[in-house]
mmCIF file of C-alpha atoms in Angstrom:
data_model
loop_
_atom_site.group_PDB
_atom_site.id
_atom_site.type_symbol
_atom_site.label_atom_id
_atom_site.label_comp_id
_atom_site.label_asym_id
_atom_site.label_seq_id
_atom_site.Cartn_x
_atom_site.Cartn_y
_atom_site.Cartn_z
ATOM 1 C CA UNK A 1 17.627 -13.958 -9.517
ATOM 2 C CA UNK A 2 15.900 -11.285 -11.334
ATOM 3 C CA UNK A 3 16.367 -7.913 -9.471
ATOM 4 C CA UNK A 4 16.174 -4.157 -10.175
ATOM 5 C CA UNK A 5 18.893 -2.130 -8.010
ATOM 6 C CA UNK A 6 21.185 1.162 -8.103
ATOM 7 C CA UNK A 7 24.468 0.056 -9.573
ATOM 8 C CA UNK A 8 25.991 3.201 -8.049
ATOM 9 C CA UNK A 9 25.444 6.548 -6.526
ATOM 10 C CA UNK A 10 23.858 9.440 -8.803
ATOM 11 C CA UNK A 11 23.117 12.283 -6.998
ATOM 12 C CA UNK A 12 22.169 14.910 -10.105
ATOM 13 C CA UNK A 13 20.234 12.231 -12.426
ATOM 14 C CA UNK A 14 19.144 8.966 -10.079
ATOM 15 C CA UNK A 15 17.421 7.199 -12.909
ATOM 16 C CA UNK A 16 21.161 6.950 -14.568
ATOM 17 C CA UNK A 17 21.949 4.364 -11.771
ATOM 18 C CA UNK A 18 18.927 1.890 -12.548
ATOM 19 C CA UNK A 19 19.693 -1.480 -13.684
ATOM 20 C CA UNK A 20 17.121 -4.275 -14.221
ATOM 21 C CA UNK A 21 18.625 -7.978 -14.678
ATOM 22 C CA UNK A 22 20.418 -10.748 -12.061
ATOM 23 C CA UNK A 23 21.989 -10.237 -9.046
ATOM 24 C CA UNK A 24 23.245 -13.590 -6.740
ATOM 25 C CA UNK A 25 20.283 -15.273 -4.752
ATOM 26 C CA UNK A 26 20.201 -13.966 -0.945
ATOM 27 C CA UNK A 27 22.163 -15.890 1.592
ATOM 28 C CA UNK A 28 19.600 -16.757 4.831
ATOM 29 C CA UNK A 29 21.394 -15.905 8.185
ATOM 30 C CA UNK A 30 20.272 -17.726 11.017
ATOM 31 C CA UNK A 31 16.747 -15.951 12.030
ATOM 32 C CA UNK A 32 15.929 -14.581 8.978
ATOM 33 C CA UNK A 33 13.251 -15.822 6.673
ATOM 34 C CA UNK A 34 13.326 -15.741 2.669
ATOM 35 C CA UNK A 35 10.345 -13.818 1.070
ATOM 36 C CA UNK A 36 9.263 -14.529 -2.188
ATOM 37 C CA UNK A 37 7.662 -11.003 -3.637
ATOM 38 C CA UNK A 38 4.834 -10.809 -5.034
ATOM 39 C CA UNK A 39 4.228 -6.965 -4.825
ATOM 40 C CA UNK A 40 6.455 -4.158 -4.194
ATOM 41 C CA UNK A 41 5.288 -0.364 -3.519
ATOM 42 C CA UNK A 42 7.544 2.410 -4.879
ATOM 43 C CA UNK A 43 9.424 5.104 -2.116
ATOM 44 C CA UNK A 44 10.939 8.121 -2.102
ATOM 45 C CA UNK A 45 13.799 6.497 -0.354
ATOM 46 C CA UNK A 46 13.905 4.844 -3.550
ATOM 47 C CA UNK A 47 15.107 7.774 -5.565
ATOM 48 C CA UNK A 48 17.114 8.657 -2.604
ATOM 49 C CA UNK A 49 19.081 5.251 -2.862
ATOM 50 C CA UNK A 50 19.584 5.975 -6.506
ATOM 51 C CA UNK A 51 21.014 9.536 -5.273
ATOM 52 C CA UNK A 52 23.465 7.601 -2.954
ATOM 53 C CA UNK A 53 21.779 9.311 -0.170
ATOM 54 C CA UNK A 54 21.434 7.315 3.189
ATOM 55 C CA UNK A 55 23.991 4.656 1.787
ATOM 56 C CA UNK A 56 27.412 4.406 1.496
ATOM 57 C CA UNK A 57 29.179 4.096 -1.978
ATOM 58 C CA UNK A 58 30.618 0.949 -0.707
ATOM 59 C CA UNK A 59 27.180 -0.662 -0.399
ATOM 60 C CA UNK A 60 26.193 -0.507 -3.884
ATOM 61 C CA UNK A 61 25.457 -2.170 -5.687
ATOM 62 C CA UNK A 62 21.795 -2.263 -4.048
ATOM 63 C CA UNK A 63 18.706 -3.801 -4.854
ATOM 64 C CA UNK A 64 15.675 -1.353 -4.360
ATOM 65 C CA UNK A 65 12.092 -1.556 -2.522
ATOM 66 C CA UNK A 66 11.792 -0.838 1.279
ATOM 67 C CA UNK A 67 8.761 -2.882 0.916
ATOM 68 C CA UNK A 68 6.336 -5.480 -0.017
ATOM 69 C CA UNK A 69 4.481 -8.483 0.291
ATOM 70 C CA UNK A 70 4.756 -12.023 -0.676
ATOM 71 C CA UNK A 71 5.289 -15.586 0.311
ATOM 72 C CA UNK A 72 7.620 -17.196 3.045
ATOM 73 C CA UNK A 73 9.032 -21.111 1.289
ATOM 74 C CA UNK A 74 6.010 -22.762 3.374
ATOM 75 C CA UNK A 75 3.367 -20.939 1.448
ATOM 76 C CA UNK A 76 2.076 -18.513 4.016
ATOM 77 C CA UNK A 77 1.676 -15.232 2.591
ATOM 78 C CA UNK A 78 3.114 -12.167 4.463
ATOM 79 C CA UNK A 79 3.805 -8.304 4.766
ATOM 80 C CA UNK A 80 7.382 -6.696 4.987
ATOM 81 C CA UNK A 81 8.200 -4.788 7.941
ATOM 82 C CA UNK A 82 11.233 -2.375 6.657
ATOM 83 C CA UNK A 83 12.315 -1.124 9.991
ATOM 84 C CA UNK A 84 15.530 -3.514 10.991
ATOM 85 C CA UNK A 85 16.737 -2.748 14.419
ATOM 86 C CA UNK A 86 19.965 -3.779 16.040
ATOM 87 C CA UNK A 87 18.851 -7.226 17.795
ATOM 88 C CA UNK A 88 20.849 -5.830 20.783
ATOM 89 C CA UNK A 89 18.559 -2.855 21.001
ATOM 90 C CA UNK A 90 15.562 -3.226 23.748
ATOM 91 C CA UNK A 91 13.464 -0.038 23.403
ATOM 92 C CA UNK A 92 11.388 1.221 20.475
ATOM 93 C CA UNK A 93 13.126 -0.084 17.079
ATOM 94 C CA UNK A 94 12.163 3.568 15.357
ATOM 95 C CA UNK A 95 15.063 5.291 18.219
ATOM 96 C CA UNK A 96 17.557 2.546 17.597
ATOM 97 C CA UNK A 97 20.231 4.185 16.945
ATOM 98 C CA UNK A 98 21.545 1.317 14.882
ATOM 99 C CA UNK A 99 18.623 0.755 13.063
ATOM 100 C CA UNK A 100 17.851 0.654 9.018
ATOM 101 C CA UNK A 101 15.339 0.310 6.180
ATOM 102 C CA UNK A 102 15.645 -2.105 3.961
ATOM 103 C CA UNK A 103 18.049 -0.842 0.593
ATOM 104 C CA UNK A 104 20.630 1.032 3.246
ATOM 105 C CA UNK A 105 22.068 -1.683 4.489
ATOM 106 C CA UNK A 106 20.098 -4.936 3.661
ATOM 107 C CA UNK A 107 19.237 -5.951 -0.057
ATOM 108 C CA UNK A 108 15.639 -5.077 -1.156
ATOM 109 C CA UNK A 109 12.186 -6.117 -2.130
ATOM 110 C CA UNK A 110 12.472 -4.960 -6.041
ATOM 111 C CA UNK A 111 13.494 -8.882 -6.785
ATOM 112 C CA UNK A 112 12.147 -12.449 -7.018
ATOM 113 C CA UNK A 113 13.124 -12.918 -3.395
ATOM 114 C CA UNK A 114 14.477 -10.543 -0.496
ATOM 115 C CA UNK A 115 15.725 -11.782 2.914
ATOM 116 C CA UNK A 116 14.625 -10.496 6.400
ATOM 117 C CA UNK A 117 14.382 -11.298 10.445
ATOM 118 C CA UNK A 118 11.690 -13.420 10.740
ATOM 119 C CA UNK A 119 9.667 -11.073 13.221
ATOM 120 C CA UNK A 120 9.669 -8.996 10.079
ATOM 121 C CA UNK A 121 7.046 -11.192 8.276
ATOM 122 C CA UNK A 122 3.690 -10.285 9.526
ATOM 123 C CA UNK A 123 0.705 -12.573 8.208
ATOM 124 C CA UNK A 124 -1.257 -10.933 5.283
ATOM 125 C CA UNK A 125 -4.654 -10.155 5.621
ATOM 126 C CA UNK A 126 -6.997 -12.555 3.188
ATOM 127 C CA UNK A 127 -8.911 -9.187 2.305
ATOM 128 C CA UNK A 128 -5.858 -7.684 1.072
ATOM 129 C CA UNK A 129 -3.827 -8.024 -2.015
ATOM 130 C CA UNK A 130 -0.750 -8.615 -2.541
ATOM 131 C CA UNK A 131 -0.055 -5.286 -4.154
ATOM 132 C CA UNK A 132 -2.433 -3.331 -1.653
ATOM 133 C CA UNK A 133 -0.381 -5.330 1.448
ATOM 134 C CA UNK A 134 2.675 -3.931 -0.449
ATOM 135 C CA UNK A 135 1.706 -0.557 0.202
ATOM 136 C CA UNK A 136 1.166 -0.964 4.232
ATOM 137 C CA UNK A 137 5.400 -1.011 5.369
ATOM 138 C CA UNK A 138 6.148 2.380 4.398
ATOM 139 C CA UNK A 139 3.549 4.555 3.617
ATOM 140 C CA UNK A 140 0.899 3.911 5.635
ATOM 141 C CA UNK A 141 2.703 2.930 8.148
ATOM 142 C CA UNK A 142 4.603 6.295 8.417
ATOM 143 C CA UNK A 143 1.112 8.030 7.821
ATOM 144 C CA UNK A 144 -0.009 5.552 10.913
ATOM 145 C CA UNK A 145 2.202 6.945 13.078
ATOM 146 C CA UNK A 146 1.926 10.833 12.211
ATOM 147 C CA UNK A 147 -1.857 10.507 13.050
ATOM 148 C CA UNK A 148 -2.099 8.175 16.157
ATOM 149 C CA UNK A 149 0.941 7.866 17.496
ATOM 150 C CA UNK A 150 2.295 11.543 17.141
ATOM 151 C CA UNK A 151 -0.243 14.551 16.436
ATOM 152 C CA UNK A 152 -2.777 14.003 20.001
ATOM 153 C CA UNK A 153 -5.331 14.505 17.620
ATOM 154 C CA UNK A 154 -9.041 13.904 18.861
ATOM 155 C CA UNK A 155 -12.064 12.927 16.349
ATOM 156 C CA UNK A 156 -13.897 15.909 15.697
ATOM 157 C CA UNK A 157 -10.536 18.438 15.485
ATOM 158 C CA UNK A 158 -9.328 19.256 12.152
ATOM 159 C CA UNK A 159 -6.683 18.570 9.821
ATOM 160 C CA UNK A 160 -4.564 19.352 7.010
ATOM 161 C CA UNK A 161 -2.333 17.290 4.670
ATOM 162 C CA UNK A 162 -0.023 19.062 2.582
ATOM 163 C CA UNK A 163 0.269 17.091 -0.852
ATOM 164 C CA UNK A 164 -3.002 15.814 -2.313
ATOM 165 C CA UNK A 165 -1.356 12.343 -4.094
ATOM 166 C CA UNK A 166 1.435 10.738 -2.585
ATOM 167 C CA UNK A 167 1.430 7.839 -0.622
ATOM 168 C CA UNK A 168 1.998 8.926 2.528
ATOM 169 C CA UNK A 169 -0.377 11.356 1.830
ATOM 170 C CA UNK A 170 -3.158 9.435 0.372
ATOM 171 C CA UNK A 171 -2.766 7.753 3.614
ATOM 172 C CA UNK A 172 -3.361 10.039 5.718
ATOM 173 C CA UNK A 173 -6.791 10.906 4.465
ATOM 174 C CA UNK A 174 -8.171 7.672 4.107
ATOM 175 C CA UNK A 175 -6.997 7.347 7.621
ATOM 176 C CA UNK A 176 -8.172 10.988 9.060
ATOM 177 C CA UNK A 177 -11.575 10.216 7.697
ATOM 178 C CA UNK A 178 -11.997 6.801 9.005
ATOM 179 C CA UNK A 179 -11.049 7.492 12.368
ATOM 180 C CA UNK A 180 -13.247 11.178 12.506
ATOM 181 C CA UNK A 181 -11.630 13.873 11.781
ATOM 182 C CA UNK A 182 -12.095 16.703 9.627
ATOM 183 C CA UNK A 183 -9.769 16.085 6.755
ATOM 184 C CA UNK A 184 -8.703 19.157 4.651
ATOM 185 C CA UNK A 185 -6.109 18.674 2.028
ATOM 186 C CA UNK A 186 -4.245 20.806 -0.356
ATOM 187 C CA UNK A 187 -3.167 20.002 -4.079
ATOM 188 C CA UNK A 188 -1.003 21.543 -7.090
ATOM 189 C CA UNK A 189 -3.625 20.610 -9.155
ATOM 190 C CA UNK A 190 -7.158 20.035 -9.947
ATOM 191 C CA UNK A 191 -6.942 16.587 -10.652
ATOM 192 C CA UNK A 192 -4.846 16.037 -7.578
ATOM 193 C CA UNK A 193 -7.745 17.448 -5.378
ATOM 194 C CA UNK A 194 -10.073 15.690 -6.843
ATOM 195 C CA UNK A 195 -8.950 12.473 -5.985
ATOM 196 C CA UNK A 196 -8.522 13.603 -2.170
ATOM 197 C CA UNK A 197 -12.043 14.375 -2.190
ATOM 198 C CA UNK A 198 -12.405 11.091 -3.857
ATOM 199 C CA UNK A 199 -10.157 9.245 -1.087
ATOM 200 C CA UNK A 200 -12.909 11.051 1.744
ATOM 201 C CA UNK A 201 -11.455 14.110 2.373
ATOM 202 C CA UNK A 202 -14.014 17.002 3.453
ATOM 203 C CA UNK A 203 -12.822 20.040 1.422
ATOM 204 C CA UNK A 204 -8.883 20.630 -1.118
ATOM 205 C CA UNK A 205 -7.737 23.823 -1.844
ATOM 206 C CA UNK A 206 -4.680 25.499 -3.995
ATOM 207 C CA UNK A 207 -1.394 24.972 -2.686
ATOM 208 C CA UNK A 208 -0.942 27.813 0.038
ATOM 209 C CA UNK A 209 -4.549 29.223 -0.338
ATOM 210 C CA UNK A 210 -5.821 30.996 2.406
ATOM 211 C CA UNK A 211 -7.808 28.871 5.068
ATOM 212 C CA UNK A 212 -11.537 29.339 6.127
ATOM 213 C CA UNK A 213 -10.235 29.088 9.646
ATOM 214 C CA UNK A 214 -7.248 27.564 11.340
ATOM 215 C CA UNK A 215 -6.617 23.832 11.810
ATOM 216 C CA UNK A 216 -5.490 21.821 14.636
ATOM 217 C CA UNK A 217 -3.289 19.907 13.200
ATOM 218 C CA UNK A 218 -0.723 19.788 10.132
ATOM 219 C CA UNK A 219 0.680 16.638 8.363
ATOM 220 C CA UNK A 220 3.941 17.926 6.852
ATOM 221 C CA UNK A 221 5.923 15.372 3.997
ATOM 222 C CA UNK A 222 6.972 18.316 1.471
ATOM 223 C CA UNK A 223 8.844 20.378 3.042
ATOM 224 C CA UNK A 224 10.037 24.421 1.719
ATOM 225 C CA UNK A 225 7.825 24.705 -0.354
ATOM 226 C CA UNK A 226 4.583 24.705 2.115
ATOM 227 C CA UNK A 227 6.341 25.015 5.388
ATOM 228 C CA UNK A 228 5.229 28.686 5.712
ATOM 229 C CA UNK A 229 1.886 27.637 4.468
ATOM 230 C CA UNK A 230 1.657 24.878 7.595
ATOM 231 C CA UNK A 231 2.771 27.592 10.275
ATOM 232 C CA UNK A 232 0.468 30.063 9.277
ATOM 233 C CA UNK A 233 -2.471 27.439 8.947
ATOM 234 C CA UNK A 234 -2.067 26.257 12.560
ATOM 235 C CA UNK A 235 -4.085 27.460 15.541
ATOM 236 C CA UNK A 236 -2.431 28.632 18.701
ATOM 237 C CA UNK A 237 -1.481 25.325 20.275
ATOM 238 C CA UNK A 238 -1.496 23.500 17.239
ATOM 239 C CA UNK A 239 0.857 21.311 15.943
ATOM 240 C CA UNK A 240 2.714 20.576 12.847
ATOM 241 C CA UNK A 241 3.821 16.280 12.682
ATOM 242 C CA UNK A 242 6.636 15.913 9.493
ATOM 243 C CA UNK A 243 7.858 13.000 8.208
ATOM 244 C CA UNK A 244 9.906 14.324 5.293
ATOM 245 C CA UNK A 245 11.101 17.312 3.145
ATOM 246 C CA UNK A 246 10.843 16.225 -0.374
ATOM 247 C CA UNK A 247 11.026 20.132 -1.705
ATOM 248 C CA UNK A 248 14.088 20.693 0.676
ATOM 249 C CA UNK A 249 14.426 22.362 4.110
ATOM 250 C CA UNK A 250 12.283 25.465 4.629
ATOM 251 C CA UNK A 251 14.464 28.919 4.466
ATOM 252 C CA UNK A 252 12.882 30.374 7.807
ATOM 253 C CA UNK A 253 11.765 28.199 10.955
ATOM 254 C CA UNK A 254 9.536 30.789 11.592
ATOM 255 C CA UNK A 255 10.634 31.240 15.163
ATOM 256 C CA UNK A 256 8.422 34.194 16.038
ATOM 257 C CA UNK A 257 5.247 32.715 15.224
ATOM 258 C CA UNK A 258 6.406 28.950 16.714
ATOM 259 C CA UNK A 259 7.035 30.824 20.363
ATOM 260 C CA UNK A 260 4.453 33.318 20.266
ATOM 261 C CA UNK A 261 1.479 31.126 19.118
ATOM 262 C CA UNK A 262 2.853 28.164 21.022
ATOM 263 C CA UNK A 263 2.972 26.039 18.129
ATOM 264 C CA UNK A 264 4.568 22.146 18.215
ATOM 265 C CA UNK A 265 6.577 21.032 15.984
ATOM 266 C CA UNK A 266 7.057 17.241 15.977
ATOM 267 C CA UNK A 267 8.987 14.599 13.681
ATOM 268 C CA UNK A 268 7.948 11.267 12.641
ATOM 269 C CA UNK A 269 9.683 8.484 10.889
ATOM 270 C CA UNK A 270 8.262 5.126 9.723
ATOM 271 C CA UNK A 271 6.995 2.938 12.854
ATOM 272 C CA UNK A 272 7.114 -0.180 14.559
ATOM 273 C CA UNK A 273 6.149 -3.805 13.854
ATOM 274 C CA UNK A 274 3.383 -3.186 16.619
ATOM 275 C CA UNK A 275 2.086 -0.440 14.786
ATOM 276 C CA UNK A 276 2.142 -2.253 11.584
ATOM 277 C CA UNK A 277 -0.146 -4.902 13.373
ATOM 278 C CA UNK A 278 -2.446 -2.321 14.674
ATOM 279 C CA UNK A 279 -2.286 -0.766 11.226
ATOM 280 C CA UNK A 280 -3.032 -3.406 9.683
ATOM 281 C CA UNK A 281 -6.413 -4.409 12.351
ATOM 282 C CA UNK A 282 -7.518 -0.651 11.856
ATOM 283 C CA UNK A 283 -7.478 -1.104 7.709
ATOM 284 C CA UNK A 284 -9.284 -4.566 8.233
ATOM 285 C CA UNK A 285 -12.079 -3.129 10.765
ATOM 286 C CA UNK A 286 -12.859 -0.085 8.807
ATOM 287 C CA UNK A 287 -12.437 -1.662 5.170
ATOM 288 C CA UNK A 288 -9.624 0.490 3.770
ATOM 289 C CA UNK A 289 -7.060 0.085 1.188
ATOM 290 C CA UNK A 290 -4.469 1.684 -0.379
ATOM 291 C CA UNK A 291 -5.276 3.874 -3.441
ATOM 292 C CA UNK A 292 -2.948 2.586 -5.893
ATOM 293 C CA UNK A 293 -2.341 4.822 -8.555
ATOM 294 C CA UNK A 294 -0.392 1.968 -11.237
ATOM 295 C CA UNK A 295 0.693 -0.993 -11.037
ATOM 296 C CA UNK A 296 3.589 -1.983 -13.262
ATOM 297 C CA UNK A 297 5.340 -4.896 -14.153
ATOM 298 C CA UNK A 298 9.251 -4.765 -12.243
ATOM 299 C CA UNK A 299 10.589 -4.622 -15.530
ATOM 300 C CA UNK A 300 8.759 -1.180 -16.098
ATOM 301 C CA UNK A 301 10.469 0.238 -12.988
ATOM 302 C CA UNK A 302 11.610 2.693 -15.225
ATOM 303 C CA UNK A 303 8.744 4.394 -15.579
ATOM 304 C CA UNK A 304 7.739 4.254 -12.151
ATOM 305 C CA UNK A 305 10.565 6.154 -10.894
ATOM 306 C CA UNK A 306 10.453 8.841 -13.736
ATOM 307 C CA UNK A 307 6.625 9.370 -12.764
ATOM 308 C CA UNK A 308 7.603 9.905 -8.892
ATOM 309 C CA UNK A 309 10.583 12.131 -9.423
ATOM 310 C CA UNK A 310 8.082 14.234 -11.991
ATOM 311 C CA UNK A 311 5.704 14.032 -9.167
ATOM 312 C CA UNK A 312 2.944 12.322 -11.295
ATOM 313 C CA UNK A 313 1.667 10.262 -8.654
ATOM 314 C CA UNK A 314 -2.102 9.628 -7.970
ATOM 315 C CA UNK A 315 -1.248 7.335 -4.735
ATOM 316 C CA UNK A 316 1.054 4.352 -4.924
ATOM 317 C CA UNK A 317 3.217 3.169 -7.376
ATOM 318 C CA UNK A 318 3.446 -0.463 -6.901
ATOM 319 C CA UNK A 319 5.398 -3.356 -8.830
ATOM 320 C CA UNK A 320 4.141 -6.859 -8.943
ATOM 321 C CA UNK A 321 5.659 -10.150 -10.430
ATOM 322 C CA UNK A 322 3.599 -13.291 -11.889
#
């Protein structure tokens, strides 16, 4: 089957490892379903797997996509859920110790057909395509969690998303707004504020310009170079929710302030299939989807990846087949 996949680990140029072209068809283990893709979004974890970070060399080589969208063999058209827990485990899949995306362990989406446990094949909305449904299994979902699940935030409060145009964080605004909260949002650029504003939130500003007041809340996915930024933006009380570090870990935790202001600090990684459902209700009740910022053929995965890892994103990258 067509694919595109890391044929090995390449931690100091990741787009060296990229291969488009056949890999075997997927094997179908008893309680597993075969997808047929449709759509796939583009990750970070994506240029991570190209890195060899998160995998072992052993593992390549690995097809790539966490997630996506498309068709079980009966015709019934579905979203991925990329969270695969250890069927042993019997608390909340995200704290399974065992547990893995798809591309660390399993083969993924980024093909003409990708395997997974059947409870991770949720129906697809009608209202949603498949390339905006692609966009729901990591992203959003992650964003999901950070805002409802995590931060204790109340409509009315404010808050801030560091990173004007990624997915996660393109997410979060559309999400902030719809559910009532003041959404502020910060951006390298102008163009990269403007489409925040565009997306609903309230007011941008500069990357690590000075507040008009504090906020109550901080959604963190960059990392060292805003961390300082976040801590000094937060009220006393407030609370910082980060779900990844794609500028590297911050030089100083900033202990004094943390202690003295009583400040939270709380991580956050993807979600589970009951928040993808919810997710999913919340996006169909308040008519949101996914700002998709291109949408490429696979074979142009290429260029995809280069415009992540340049950070030229203007919300999701996402990869569909005929």
């Amino acid at each position: 089957m067509f694919a595109v996949y890391a044929a090995e680990p390449s931690p100091e140029n990741p787009l060296a490892s990229l291969r488009v072209g056949e890999r075997p068809d997927p094997e179908i283990p008893n309680g597993w379903v075969r997808v047929a893709v449709k759509a796939a979004s583009l990750n970070m974890h994506d240029l991570w797997t190209l890195r060899g970070v998160g995998i072992k060399p052993e593992q390549f080589p690995m097809i790539l996509g966490c997630d996506g969208a498309g068709t079980l063999d009966d015709g019934t058209e579905v979203v991925l859920h990329s969270v695969i827990g250890d069927p042993s485990w019997s608390g909340e899949e995200t704290l399974d110790p065992k547990r893995t995306l798809l591309t660390e362990k399993h083969q993924g989406t980024f093909a003409d057909y990708v395997v997974v446990p059947a409870r991770n094949a949720l129906p697809k909305p009608a209202d949603l395509s498949f390339a905006e449904a692609a966009c729901m299994g990591t992203a959003w979902l992650t964003a999901y969690r950070m805002l409802f699940v995590k931060s204790g935030l109340r409509p009315g409060q404010t808050m801030l998303v560091q990173g004007a145009s990624g997915g996660v964080s393109t997410a979060l605004i559309q999400l902030g707004r719809a559910a009532g909260f003041r959404v502020w949002v910060t951006g390298r650029t102008e163009e990269k504020r403007a489409l925040a504003t565009a997306l609903g939130a309230h007011a941008t500003f500069e990357s690590g310009a000075r507040l008009p007041e504090r906020v109550d809340a901080v959604f963190e996915t960059v990392g060292k170079a805003t961390w300082s930024h976040s801590m000094k933006a937060l009220k006393p009380g407030g609370i910082v929710v980060i779900s990844g570090a794609t500028s590297g870990d911050a030089t100083a935790a900033e202990l004094q302030r943390l202690f003295f202001l009583q400040l939270r600090v709380v991580g956050s990684t993807m979600g589970t299939r009951e928040e993808l459902g919810d997710l999913i209700q919340f996006c169909a009740l308040n008519g949101l989807k996914p700002q998709i910022g291109a949408e490429l053929k696979f074979e142009d995965a290429e260029q995809g990846l280069k415009s992540m890892l340049d950070g030229e994103t203007a919300g999701k990258i996402v990869f569909t087949r005929p």
